Structure formats: structure tokens, C-alpha cells
mmCIF file of C-alpha atoms in Angstrom:
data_model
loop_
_atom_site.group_PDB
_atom_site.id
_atom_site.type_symbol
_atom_site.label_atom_id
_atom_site.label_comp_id
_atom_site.label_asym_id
_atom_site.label_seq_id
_atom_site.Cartn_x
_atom_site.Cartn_y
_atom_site.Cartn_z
ATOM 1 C CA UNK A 162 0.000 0.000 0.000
ATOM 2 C CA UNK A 163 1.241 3.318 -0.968
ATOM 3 C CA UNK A 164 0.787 6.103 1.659
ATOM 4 C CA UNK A 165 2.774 9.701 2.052
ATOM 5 C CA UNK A 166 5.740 10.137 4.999
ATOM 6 C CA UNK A 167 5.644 13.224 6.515
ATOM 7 C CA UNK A 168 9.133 14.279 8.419
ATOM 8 C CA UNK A 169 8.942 16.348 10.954
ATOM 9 C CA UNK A 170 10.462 17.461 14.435
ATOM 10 C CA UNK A 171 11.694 20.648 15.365
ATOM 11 C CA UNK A 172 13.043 23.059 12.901
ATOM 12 C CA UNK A 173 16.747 22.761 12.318
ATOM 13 C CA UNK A 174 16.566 19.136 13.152
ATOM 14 C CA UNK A 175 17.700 17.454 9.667
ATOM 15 C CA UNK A 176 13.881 17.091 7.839
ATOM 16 C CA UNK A 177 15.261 18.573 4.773
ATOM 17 C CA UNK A 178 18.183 16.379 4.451
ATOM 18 C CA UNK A 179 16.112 13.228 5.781
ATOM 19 C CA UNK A 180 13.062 14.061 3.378
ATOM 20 C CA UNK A 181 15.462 14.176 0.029
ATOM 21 C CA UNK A 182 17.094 11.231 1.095
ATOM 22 C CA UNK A 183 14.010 9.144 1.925
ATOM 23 C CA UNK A 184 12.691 10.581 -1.544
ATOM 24 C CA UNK A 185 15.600 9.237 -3.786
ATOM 25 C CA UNK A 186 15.884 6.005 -1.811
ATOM 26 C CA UNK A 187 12.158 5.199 -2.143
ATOM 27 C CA UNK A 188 11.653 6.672 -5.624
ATOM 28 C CA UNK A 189 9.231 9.354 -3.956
ATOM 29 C CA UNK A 190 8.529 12.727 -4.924
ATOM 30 C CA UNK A 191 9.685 14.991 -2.532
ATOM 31 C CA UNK A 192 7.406 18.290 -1.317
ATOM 32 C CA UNK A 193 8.903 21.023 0.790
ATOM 33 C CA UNK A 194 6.493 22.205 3.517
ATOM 34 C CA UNK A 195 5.842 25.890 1.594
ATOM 35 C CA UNK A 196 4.730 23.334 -0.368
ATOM 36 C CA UNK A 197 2.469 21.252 0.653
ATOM 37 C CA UNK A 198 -1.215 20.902 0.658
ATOM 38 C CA UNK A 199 -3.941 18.695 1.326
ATOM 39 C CA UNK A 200 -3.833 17.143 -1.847
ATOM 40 C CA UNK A 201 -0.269 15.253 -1.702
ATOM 41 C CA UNK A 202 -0.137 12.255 -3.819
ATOM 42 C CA UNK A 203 0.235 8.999 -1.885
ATOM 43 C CA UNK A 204 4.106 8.594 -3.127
ATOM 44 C CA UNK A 205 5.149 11.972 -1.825
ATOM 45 C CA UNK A 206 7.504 12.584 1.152
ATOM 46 C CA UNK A 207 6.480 16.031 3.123
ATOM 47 C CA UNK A 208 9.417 17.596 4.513
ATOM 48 C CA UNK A 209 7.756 19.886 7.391
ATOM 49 C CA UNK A 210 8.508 20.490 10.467
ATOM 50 C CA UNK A 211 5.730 23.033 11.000
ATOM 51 C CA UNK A 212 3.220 19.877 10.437
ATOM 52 C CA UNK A 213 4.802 18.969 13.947
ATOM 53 C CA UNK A 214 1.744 20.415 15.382
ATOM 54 C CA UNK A 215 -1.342 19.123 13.660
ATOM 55 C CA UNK A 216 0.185 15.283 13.234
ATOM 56 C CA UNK A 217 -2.974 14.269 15.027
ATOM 57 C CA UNK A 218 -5.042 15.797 12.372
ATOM 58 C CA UNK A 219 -2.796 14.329 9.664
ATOM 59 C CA UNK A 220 -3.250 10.963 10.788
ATOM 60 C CA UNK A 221 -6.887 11.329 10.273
ATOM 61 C CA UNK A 222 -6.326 13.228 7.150
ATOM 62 C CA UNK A 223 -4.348 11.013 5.817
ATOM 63 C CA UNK A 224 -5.204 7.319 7.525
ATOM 64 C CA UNK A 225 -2.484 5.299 5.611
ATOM 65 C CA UNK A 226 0.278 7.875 6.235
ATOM 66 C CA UNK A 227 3.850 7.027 8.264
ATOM 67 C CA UNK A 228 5.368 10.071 9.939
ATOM 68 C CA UNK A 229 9.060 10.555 10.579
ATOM 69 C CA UNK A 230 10.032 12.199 13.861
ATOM 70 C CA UNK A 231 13.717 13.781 13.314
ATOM 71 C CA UNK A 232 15.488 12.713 17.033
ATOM 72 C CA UNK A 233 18.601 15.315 17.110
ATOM 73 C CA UNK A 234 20.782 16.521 19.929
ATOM 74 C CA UNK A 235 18.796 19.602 21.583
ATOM 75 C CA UNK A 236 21.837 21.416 21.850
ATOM 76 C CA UNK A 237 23.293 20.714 18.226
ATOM 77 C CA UNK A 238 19.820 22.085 17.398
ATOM 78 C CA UNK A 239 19.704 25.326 19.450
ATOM 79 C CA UNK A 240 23.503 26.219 17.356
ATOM 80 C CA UNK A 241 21.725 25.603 14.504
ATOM 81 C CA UNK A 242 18.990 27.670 15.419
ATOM 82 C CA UNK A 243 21.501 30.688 16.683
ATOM 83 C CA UNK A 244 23.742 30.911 13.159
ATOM 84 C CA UNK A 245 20.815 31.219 11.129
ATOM 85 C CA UNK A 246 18.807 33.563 13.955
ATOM 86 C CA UNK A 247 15.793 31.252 13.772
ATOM 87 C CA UNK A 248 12.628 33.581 14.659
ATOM 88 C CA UNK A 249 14.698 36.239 16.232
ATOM 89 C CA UNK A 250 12.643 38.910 13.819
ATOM 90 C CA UNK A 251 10.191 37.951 16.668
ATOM 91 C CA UNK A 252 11.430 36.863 19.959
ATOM 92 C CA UNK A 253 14.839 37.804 21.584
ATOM 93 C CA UNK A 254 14.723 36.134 24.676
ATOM 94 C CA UNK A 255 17.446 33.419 24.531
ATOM 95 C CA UNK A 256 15.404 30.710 26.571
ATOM 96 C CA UNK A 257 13.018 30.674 23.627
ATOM 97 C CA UNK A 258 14.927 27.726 21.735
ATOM 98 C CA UNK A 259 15.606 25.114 24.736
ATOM 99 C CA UNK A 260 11.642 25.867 25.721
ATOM 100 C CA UNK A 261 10.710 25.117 21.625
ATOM 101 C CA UNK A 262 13.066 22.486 21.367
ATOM 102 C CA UNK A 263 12.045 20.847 24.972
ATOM 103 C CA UNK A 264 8.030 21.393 23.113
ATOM 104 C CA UNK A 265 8.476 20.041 20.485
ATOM 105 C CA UNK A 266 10.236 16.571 21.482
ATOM 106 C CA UNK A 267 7.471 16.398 24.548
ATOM 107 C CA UNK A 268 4.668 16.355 21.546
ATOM 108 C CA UNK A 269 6.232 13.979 19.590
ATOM 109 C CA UNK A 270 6.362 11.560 22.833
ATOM 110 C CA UNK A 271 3.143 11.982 22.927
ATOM 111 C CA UNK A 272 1.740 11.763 19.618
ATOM 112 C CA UNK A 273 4.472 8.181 19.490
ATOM 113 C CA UNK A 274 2.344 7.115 22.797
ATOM 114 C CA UNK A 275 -1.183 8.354 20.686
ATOM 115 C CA UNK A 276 -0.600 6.656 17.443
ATOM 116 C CA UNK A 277 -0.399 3.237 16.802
ATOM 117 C CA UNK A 278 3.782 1.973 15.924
ATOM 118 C CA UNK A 279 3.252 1.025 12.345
ATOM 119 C CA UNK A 280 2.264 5.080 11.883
ATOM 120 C CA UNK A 281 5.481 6.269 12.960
ATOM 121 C CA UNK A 282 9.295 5.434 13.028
ATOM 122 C CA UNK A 283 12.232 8.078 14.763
ATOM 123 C CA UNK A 284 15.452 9.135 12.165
ATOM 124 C CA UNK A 285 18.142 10.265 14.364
ATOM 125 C CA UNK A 286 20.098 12.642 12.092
ATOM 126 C CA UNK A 287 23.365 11.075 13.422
ATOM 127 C CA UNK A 288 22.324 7.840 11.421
ATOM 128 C CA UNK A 289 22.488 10.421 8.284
ATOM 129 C CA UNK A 290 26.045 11.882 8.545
ATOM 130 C CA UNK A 291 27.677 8.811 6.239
ATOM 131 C CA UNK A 292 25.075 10.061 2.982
ATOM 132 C CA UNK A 293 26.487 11.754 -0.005
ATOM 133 C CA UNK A 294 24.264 14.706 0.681
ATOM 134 C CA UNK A 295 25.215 14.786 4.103
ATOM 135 C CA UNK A 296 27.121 18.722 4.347
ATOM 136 C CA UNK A 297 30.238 18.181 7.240
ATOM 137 C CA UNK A 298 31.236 21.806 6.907
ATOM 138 C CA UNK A 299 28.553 24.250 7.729
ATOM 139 C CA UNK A 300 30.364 27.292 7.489
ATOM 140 C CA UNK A 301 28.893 28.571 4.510
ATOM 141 C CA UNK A 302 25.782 26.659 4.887
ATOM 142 C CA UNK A 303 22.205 28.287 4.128
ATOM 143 C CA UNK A 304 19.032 28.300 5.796
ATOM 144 C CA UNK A 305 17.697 25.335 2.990
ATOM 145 C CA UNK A 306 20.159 23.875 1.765
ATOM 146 C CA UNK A 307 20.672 20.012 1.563
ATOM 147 C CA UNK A 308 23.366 19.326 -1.002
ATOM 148 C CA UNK A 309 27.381 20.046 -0.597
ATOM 149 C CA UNK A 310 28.351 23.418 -2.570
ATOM 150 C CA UNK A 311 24.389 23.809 -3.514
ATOM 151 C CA UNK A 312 23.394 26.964 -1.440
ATOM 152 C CA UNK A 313 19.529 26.775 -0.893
ATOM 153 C CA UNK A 314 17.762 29.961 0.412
ATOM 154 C CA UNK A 315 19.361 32.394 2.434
ATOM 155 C CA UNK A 316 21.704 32.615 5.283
ATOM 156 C CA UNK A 317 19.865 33.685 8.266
ATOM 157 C CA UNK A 318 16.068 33.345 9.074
ATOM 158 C CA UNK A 319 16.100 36.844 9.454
ATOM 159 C CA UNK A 320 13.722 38.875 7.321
ATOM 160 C CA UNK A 321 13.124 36.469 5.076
ATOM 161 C CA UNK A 322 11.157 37.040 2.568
ATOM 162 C CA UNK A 323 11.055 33.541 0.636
ATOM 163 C CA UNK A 324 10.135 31.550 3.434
ATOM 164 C CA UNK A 325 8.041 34.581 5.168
ATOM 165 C CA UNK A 326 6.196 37.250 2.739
ATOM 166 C CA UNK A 327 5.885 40.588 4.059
#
């Protein structure tokens, strides 16, 4: 049976790089989350991590669908999160990414003791660092980018207008 995987977790946690690779290795087409509607074919793979917070919906929505929780060290996470200034347009306070990261990885307990095993499955982004598209050096890296020497999007979160129109 065919059904759509939608990876998701908190931002910064590897869904991109997860999603693309699930995608090629499964012959799936891949949708990014500015992306995605109701209307996904049953061979796509989501990558969202702001569907984090209506996978209870989803599951509903979409009863034959597998969700991929991205399990990443919280404090990995909140660096990523500080060299691209996730959200700081809108909150400053630095306990805002340990209380969003802490959230987010307390839902997805949840939702993995709400939905029945064969719906979900955890990808721990360590288990991704031997891929080809796996980037090692992040120096240069952008906001969504998933391929070595392919900048995607800009470099901060900041003012963004791609990801958020003014």
C-alpha cells in the first residue's frame, strides 16, 4: 500500500536532508512544507517540520500515512537555530529555543504514545552523517540547503522574505 511520509520534528533538526534522502531512496517525490497541501499524492515525502503540530489531524487526514520524527541533539539544534537567527525577527529572549526544542520533542512523545507503531518510526540525524548529501562543513551553509556546494535559500532566518512574505 502506498501512503505519504511526513518528516517532521523541530526546525533545524535534519527534515530537509532526511526528506530528500528518503525521496531518492524510495523513488518518492519529494514536497517542501511551503509546499504542501492537502492534496499530496500517496508517493510523496512532506518535509515539514511546522506539520509537527497538527500530526494528530494528519493521521486522520491522511489514515495510511507514516510520519518521521527527526530525534537530534537539543543542543546541536539550538547552534543551529543561533547561526541562522531562527525567529529572532520575533522573539529575543534566549530561553526561547531550549523551551521550543524541549516542546516540540514532549509532543512527539506523545503523539508516538497516541498513534499506533506502524504510523510512525524516529530518524536520528546522526544515522544520516555517512550520505552523499550529508554537508560536514557548515560554514557557509544556508538556511535550505541540503546538497554540498548547492546553497539553498538564504543565510539567516532573518527577514526572510522567501520563506516569510511581508
Amino acid at each position: 500500500m502506498t501512503h505519504p511520509i511526513i518528516v517532521t520534528g523541530p526546525q533545524r533538526a535534519g527534515s530537509r536532508l532526511a526528506s530528500h534522502i528518503i525521496a531518492r531512496d524510495t523513488n518518492r517525490t519529494f514536497i517542501d512544507e511551503v509546499d504542501y497541501s492537502p492534496d499530496i499524492p500517496d508517493y510523496a515525502v512532506v518535509q515539514a517540520p511546522f506539520l509537527l503540530k497538527t500530526v494528530l489531524e494528519l493521521s486522520f487526514l491522511f489514515p495510511t500515512a507514516q510520519f518521521a520524527f527527526m530525534i537530534r541533539d537539543k543542543a546541536d539544534i539550538i547552534t543551529s537555530m543561533e547561526r541562522i537567527e531562527w525567529y529572532k525577527d520575533y522573539i529575543t529572549t534566549s530561553k526561547f529555543y531550549k523551551a521550543y526544542v524541549d516542546h516540540c520533542y514532549d509532543y512527539i512523545n506523545l503523539l508516538q504514545f497516541t498513534l499506533p507503531k506502524h504510523r510512525w518510526f524516529n530518524i536520528y540525524y546522526d544515522s544520516l552523517v555517512d550520505d552523499p548529501l550529508f554537508v560536514k562543513d557548515r560554514v557557509d551553509f544556508t538556511t535550505k540547503q541540503y546538497l554540498p556546494n548547492k546553497p539553498n535559500g538564504p543565510k539567516t532566518w532573518r527577514n526572510d522574505e522567501y520563506l516569510r512574505p511581508a
